[in-house]
PDB file of C-alpha atoms in Angstrom:
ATOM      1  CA  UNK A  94     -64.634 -38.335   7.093  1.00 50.00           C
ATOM      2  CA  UNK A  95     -62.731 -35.045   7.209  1.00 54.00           C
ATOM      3  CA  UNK A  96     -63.982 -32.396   4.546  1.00 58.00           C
ATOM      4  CA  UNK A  97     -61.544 -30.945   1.679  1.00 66.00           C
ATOM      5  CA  UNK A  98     -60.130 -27.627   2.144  1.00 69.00           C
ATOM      6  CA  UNK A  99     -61.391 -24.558   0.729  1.00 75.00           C
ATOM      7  CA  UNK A 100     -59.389 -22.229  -1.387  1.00 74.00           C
ATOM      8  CA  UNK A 101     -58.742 -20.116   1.321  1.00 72.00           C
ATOM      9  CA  UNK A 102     -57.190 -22.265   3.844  1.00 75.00           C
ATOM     10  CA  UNK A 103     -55.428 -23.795   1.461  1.00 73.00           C
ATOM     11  CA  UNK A 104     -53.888 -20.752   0.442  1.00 74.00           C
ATOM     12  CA  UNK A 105     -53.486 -19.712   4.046  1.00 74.00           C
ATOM     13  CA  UNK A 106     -51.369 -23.318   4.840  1.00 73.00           C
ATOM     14  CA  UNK A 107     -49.502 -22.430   1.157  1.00 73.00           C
ATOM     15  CA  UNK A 108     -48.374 -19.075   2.611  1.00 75.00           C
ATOM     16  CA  UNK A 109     -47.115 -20.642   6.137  1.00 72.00           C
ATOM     17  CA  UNK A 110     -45.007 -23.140   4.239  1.00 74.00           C
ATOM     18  CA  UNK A 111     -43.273 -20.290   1.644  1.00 75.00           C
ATOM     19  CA  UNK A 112     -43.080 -17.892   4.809  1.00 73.00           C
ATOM     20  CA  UNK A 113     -40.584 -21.432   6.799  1.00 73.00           C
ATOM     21  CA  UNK A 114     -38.667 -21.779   3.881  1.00 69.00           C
ATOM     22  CA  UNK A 115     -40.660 -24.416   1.716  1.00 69.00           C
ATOM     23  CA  UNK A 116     -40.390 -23.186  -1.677  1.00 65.00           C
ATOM     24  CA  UNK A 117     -40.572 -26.226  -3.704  1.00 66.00           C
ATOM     25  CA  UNK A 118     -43.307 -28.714  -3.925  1.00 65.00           C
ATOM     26  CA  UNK A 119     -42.463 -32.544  -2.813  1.00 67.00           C
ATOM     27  CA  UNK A 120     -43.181 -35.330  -5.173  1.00 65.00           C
ATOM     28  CA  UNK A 121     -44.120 -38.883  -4.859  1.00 67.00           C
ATOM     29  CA  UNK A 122     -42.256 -40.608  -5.495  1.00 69.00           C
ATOM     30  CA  UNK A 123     -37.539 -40.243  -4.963  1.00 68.00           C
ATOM     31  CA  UNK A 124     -36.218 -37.868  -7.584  1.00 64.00           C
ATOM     32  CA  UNK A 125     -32.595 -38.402  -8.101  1.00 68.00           C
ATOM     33  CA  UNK A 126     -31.549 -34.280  -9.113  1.00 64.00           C
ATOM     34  CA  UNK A 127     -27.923 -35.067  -9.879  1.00 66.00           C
ATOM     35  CA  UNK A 128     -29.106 -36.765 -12.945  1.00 67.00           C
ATOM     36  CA  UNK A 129     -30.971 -34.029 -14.268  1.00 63.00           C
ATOM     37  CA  UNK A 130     -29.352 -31.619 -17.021  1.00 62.00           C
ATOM     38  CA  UNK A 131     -30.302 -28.849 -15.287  1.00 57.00           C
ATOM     39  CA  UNK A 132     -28.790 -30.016 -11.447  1.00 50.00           C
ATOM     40  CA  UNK A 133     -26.420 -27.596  -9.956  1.00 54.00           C
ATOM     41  CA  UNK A 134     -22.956 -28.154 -10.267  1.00 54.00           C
ATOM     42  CA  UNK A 135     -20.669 -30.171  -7.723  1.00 54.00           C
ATOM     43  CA  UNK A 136     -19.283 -27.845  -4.663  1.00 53.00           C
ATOM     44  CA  UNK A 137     -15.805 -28.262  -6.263  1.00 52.00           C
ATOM     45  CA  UNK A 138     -16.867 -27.151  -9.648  1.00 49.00           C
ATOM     46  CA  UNK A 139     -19.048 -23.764  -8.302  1.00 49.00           C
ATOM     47  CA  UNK A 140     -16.289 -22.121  -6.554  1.00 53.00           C
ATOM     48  CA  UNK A 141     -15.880 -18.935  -8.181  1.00 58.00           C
ATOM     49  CA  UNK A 142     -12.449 -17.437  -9.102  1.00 56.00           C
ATOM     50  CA  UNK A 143     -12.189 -14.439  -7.023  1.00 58.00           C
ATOM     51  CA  UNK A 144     -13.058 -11.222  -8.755  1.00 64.00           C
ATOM     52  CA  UNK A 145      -9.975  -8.986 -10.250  1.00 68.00           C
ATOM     53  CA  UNK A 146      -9.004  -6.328  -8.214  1.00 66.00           C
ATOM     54  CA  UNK A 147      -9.076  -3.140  -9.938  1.00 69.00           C
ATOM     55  CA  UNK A 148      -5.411  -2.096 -11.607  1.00 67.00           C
ATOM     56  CA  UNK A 149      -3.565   0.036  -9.001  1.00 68.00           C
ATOM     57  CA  UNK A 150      -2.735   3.775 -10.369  1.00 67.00           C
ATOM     58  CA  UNK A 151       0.642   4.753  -9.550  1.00 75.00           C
ATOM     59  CA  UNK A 152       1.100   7.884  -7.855  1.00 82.00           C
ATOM     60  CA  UNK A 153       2.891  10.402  -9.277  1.00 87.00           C
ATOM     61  CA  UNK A 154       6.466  10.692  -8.441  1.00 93.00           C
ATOM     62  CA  UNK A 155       6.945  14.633  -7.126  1.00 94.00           C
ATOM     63  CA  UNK A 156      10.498  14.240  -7.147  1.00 95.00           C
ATOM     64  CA  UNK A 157      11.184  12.980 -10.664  1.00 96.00           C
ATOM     65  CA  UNK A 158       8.589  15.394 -11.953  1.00 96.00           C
ATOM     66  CA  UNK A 159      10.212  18.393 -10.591  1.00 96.00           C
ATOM     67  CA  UNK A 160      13.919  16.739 -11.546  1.00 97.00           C
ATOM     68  CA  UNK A 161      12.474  16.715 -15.396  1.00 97.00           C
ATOM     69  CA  UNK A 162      10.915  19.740 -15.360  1.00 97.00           C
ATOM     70  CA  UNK A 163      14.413  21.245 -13.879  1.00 97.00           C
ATOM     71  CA  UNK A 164      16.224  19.558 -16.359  1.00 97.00           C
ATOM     72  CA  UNK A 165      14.443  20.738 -19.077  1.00 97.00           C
ATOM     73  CA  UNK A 166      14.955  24.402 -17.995  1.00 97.00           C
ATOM     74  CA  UNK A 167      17.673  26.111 -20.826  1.00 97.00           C
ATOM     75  CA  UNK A 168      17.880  29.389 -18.498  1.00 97.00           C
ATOM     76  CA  UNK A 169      16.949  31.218 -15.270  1.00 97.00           C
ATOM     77  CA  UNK A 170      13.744  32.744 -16.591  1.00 97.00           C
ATOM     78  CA  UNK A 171      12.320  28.817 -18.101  1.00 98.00           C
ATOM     79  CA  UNK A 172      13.467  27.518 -14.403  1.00 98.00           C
ATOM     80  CA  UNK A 173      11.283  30.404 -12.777  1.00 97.00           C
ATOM     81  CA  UNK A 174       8.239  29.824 -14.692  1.00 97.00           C
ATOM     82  CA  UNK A 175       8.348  25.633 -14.289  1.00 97.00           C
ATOM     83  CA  UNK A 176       8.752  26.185 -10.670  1.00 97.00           C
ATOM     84  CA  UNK A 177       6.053  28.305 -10.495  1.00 95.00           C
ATOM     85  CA  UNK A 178       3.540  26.142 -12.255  1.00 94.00           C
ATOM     86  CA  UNK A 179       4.987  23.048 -10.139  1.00 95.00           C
ATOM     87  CA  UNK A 180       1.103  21.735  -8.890  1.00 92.00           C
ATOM     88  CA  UNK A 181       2.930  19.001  -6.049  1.00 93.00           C
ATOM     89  CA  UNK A 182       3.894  21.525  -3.507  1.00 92.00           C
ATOM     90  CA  UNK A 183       0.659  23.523  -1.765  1.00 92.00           C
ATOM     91  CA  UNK A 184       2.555  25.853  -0.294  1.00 92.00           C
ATOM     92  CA  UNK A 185       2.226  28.198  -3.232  1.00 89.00           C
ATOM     93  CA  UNK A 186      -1.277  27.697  -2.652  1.00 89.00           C
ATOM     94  CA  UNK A 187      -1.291  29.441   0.441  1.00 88.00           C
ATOM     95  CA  UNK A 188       1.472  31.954  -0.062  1.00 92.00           C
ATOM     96  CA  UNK A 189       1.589  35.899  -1.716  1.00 94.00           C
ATOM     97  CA  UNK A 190       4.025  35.906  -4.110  1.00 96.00           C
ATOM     98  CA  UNK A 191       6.601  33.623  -5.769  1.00 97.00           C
ATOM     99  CA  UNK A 192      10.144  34.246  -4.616  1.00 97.00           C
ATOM    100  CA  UNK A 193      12.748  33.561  -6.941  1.00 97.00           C
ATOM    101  CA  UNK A 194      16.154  35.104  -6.408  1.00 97.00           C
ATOM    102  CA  UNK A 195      17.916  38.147  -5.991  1.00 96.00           C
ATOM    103  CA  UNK A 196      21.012  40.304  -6.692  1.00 95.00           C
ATOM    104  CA  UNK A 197      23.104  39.878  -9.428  1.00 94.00           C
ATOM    105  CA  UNK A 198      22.994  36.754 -11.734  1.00 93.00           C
ATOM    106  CA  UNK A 199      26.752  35.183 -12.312  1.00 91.00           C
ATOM    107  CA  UNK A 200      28.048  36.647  -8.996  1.00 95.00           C
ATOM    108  CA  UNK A 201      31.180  34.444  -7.871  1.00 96.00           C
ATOM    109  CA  UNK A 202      29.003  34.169  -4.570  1.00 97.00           C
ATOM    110  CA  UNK A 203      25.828  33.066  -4.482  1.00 98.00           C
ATOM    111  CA  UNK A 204      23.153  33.167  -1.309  1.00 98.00           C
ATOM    112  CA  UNK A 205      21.182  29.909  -0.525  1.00 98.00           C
ATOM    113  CA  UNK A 206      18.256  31.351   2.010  1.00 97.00           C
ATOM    114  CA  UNK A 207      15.670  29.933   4.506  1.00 96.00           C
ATOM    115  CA  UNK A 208      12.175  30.141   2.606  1.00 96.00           C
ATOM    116  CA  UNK A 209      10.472  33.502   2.664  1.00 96.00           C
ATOM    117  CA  UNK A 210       9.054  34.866   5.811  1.00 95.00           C
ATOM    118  CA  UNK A 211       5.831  37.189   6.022  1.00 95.00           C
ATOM    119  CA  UNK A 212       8.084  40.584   4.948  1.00 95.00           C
ATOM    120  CA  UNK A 213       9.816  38.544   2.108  1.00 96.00           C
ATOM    121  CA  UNK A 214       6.139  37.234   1.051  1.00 96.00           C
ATOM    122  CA  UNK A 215       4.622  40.660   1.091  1.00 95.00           C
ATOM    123  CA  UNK A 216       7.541  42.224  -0.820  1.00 96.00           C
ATOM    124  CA  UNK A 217       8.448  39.204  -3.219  1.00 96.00           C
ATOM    125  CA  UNK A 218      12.017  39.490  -2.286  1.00 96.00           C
ATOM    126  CA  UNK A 219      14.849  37.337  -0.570  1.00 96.00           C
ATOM    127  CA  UNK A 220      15.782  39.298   2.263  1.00 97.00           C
ATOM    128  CA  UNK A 221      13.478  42.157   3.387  1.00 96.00           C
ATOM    129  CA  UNK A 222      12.752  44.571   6.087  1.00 95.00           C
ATOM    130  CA  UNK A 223      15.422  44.867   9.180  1.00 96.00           C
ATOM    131  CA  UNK A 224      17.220  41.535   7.969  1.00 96.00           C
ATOM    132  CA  UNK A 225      17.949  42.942   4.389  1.00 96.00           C
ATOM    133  CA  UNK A 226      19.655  45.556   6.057  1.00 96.00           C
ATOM    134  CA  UNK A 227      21.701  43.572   8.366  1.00 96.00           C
ATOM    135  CA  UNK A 228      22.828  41.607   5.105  1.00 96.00           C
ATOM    136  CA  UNK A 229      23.885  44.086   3.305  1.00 96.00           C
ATOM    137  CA  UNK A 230      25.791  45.240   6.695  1.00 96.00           C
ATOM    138  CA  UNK A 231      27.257  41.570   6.999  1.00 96.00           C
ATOM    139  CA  UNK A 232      28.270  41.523   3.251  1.00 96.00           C
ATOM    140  CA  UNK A 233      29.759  45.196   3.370  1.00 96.00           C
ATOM    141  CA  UNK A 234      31.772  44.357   5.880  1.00 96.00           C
ATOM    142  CA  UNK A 235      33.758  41.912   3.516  1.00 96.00           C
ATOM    143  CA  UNK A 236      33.700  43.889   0.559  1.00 96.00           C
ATOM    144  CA  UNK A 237      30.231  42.584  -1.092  1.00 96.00           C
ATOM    145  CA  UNK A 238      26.993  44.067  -2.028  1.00 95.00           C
ATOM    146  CA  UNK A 239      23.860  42.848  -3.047  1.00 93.00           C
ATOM    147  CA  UNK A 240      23.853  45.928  -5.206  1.00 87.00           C
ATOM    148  CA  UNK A 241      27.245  45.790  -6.415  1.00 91.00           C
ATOM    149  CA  UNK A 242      27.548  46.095  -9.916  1.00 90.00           C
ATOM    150  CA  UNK A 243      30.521  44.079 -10.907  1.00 91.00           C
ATOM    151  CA  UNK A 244      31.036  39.860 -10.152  1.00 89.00           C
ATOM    152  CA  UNK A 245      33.604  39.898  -7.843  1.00 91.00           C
ATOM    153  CA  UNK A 246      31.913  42.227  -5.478  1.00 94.00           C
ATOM    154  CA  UNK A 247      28.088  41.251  -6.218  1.00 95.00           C
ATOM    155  CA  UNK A 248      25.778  38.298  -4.382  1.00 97.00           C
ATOM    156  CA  UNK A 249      23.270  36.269  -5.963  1.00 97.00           C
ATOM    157  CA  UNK A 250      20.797  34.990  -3.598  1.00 97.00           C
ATOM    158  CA  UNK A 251      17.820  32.844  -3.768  1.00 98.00           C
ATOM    159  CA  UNK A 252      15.772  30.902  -0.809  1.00 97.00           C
ATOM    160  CA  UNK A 253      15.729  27.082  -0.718  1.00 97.00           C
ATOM    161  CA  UNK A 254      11.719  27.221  -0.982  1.00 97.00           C
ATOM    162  CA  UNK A 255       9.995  29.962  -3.576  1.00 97.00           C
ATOM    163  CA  UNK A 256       7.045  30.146  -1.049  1.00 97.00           C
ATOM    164  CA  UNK A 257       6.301  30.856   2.647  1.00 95.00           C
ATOM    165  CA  UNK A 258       5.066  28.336   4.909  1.00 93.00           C
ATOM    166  CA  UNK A 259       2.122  29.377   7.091  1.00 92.00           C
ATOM    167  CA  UNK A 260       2.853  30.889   9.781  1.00 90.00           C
ATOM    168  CA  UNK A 261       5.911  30.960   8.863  1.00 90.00           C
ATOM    169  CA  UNK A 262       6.416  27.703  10.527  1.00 91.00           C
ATOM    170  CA  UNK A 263       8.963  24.906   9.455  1.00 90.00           C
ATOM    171  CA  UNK A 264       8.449  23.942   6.349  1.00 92.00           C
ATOM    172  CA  UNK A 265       7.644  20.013   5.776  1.00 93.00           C
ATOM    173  CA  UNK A 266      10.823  18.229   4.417  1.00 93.00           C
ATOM    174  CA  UNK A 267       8.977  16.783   1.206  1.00 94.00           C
ATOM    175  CA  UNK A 268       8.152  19.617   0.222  1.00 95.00           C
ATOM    176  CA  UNK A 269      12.297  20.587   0.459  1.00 95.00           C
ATOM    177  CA  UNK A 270      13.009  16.910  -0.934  1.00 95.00           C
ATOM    178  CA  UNK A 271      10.223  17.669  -4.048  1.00 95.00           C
ATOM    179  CA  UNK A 272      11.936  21.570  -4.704  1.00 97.00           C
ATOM    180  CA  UNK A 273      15.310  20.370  -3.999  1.00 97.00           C
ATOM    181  CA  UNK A 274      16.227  19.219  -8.272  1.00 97.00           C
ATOM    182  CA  UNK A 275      14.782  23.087  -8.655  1.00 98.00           C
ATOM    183  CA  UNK A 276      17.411  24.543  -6.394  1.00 97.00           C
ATOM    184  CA  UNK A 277      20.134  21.864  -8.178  1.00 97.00           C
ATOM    185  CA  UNK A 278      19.046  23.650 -11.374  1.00 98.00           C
ATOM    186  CA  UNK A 279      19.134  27.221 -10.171  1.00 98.00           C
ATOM    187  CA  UNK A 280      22.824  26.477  -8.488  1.00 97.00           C
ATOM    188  CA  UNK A 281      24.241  25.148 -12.001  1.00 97.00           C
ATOM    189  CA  UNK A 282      22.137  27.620 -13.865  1.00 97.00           C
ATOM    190  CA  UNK A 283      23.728  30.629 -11.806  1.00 97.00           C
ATOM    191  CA  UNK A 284      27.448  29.337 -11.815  1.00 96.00           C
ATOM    192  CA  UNK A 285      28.483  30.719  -8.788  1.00 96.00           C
ATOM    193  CA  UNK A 286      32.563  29.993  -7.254  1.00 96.00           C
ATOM    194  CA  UNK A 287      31.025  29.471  -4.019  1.00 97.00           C
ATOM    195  CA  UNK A 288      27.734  29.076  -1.997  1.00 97.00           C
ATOM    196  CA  UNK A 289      26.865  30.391   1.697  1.00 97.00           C
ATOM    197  CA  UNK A 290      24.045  28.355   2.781  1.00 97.00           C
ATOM    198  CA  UNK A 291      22.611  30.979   5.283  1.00 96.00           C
ATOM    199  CA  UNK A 292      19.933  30.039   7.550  1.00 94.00           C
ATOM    200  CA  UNK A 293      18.811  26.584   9.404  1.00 94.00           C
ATOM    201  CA  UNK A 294      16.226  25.584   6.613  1.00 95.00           C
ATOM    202  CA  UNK A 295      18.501  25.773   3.945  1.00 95.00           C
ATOM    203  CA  UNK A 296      21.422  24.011   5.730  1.00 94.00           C
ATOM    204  CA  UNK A 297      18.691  21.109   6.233  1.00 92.00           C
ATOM    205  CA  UNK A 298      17.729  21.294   2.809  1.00 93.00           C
ATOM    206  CA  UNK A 299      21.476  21.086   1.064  1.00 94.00           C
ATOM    207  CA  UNK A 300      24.183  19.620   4.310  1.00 91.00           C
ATOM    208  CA  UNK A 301      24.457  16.559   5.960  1.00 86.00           C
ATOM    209  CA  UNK A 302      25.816  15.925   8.946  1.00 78.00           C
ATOM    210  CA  UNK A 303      24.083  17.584  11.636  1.00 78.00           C
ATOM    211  CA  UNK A 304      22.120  21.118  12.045  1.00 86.00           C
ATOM    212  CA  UNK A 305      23.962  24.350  11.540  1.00 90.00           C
ATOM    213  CA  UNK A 306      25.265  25.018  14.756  1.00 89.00           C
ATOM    214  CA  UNK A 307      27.469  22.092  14.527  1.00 90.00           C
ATOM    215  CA  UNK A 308      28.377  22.951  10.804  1.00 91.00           C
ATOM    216  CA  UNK A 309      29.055  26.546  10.854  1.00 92.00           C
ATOM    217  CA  UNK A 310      32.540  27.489  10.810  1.00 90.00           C
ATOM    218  CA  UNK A 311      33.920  24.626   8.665  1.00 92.00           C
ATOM    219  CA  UNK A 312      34.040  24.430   4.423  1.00 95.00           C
ATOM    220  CA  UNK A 313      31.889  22.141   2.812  1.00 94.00           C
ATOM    221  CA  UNK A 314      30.604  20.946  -0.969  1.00 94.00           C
ATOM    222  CA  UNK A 315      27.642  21.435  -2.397  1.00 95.00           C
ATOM    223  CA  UNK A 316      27.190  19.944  -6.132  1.00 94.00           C
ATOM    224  CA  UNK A 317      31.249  20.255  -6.601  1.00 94.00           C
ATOM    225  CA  UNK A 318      31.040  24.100  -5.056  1.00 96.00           C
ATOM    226  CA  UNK A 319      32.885  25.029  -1.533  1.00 97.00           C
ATOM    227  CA  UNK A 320      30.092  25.786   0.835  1.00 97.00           C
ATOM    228  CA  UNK A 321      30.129  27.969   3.924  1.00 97.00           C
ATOM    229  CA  UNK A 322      26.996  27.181   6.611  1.00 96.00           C
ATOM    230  CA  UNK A 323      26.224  30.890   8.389  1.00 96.00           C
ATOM    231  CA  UNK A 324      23.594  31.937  10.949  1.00 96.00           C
ATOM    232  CA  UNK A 325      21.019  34.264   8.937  1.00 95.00           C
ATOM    233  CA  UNK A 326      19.945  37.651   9.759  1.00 95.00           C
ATOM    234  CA  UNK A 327      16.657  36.885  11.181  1.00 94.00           C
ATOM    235  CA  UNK A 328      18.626  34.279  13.580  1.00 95.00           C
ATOM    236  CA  UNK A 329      21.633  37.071  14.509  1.00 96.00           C
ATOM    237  CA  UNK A 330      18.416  39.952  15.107  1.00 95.00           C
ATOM    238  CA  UNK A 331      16.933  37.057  17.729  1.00 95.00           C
ATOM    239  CA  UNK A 332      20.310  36.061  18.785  1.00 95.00           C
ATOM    240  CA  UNK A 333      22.629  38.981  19.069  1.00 94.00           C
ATOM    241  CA  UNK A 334      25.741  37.412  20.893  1.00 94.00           C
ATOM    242  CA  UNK A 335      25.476  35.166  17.857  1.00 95.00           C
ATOM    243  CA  UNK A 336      27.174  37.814  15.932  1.00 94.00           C
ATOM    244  CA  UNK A 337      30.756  37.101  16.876  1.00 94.00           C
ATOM    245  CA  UNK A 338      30.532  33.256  15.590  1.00 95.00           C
ATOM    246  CA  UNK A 339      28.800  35.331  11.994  1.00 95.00           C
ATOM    247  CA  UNK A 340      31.899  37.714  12.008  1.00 96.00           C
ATOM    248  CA  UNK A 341      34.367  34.518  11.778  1.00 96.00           C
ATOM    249  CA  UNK A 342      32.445  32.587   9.189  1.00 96.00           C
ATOM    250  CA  UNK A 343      32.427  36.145   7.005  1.00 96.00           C
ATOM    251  CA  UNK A 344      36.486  36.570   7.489  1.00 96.00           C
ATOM    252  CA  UNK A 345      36.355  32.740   6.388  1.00 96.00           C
ATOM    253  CA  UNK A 346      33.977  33.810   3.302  1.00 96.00           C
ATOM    254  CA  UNK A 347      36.955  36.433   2.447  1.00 96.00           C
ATOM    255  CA  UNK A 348      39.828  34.625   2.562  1.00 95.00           C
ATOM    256  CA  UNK A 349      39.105  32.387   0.205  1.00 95.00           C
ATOM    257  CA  UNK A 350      37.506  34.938  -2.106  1.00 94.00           C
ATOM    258  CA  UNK A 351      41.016  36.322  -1.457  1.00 92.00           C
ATOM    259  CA  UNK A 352      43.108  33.029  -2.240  1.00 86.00           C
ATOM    260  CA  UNK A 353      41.191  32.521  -6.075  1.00 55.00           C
ATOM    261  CA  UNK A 354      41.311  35.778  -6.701  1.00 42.00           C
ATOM    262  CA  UNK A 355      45.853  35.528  -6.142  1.00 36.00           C
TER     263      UNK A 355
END
């Protein structure tokens, strides 16, 4: 006749049986669970309804924020200041000053420029350094002057981008699509006769139709204005022979400052 077990091997056999998954004692006799109140539901009836997925935030628009804040802008000095405190574009993060325009508001001629470069950042200007005075040769040369004091002989000028890009590389074209209702503004805000978009970036950033090699030379419109594509200083300093091809777009610029003013 075998002996009963003691307390501790009973315990030890208890243990082995918990540690291979027995966690529930066996009875005597059948037990039938579904009938109990407390049974677990029916596979069908357990399945869970998959959580909610958290609500998805919308990201800002950049583009209609900038086209409100344009909008809203009664005058030249309002546009300044909401372009300024525009938080989308980082590139006025990163650059010196804030470059708004130049020359002489209400000119019949009005400038659109590539972004600032390091001499424009350092002197919060336009045009600075050896290509402001090339400009102001160019624009002589037809009769106009940055610093001329009446309309009809005065330029207003102001770059397609406020800010330089580092390293003065190419700047990113949403960041020109998010300033571009800015520049809209600033066009309808200055009320110039007729816009010379001067430089590569800011022929990208207002023409269609190709770069401004193939434009150059031929009228356009921007926003209901005639619009002249022309090579910009800093290109004619790093392309000299360029000069002749700058020389006919100018004579272009003057006739038809010529033919409104008959």
């Amino acid at each position: 006749m075998e002996s009963a077990l003691d307390y501790w091997s009973a315990r030890a056999l208890l243990d082995w049986q918990i540690e291979m998954g027995a966690d529930e004692a066996m009875l005597d006799a059948p037990l039938d669970r579904y009938t109990l109140t407390d049974a677990r539901p029916a596979m069908a009836a357990t399945k869970q309804a998959a959580p909610h997925a958290p609500p998805r935030l919308e990201e800002p628009d950049p583009v209609a924020i900038a086209r409100a804040a344009a909008d809203a802008a009664p005058d030249l000095e309002a546009l300044a200041d909401a372009m300024e405190g525009f938080e989308f574009c980082d590139l006025g993060r990163g650059a010196r000053s804030f470059v708004f325009a130049g020359g002489r508001v209400q000119a019949r001629v009005m400038l659109l420029l590539d972004p600032p470069h390091r001499e424009e950042d350092r002197a919060g200007v336009p045009v600075a350094g050896p290509a402001a005075v090339l400009l102001e040769r160019m624009l002589g040369a037809i009769g106009l002057s940055v610093e001329a004091p009446d309309t009809d002989s005065a330029v207003y000028m102001a770059p397609v981008l406020p800010w330089r890009s580092p390293g003065d590389r190419a700047p990113d074209p949403k960041d020109l699509a998010m300033m571009r209702p800015f520049l809209d503004r600033h066009i309808e805000l200055a009320g110039p006769e007729i816009l010379v978009v001067m430089g590569s970036v800011a022929c990208a950033a207002l023409m269609k139709g190709g770069g401004l090699h193939r434009l150059r030379g031929r009228w356009d419109k921007v926003l209901g204005r005639p619009a002249l594509p022309i090579f910009s200083p800093a290109h004619l300093m790093a392309n000299p022979l360029a000069k002749r091809e700058a020389w006919a777009d100018l004579l272009l610029l003057r006739s038809l400052l010529d033919g409104e003013a008959r």
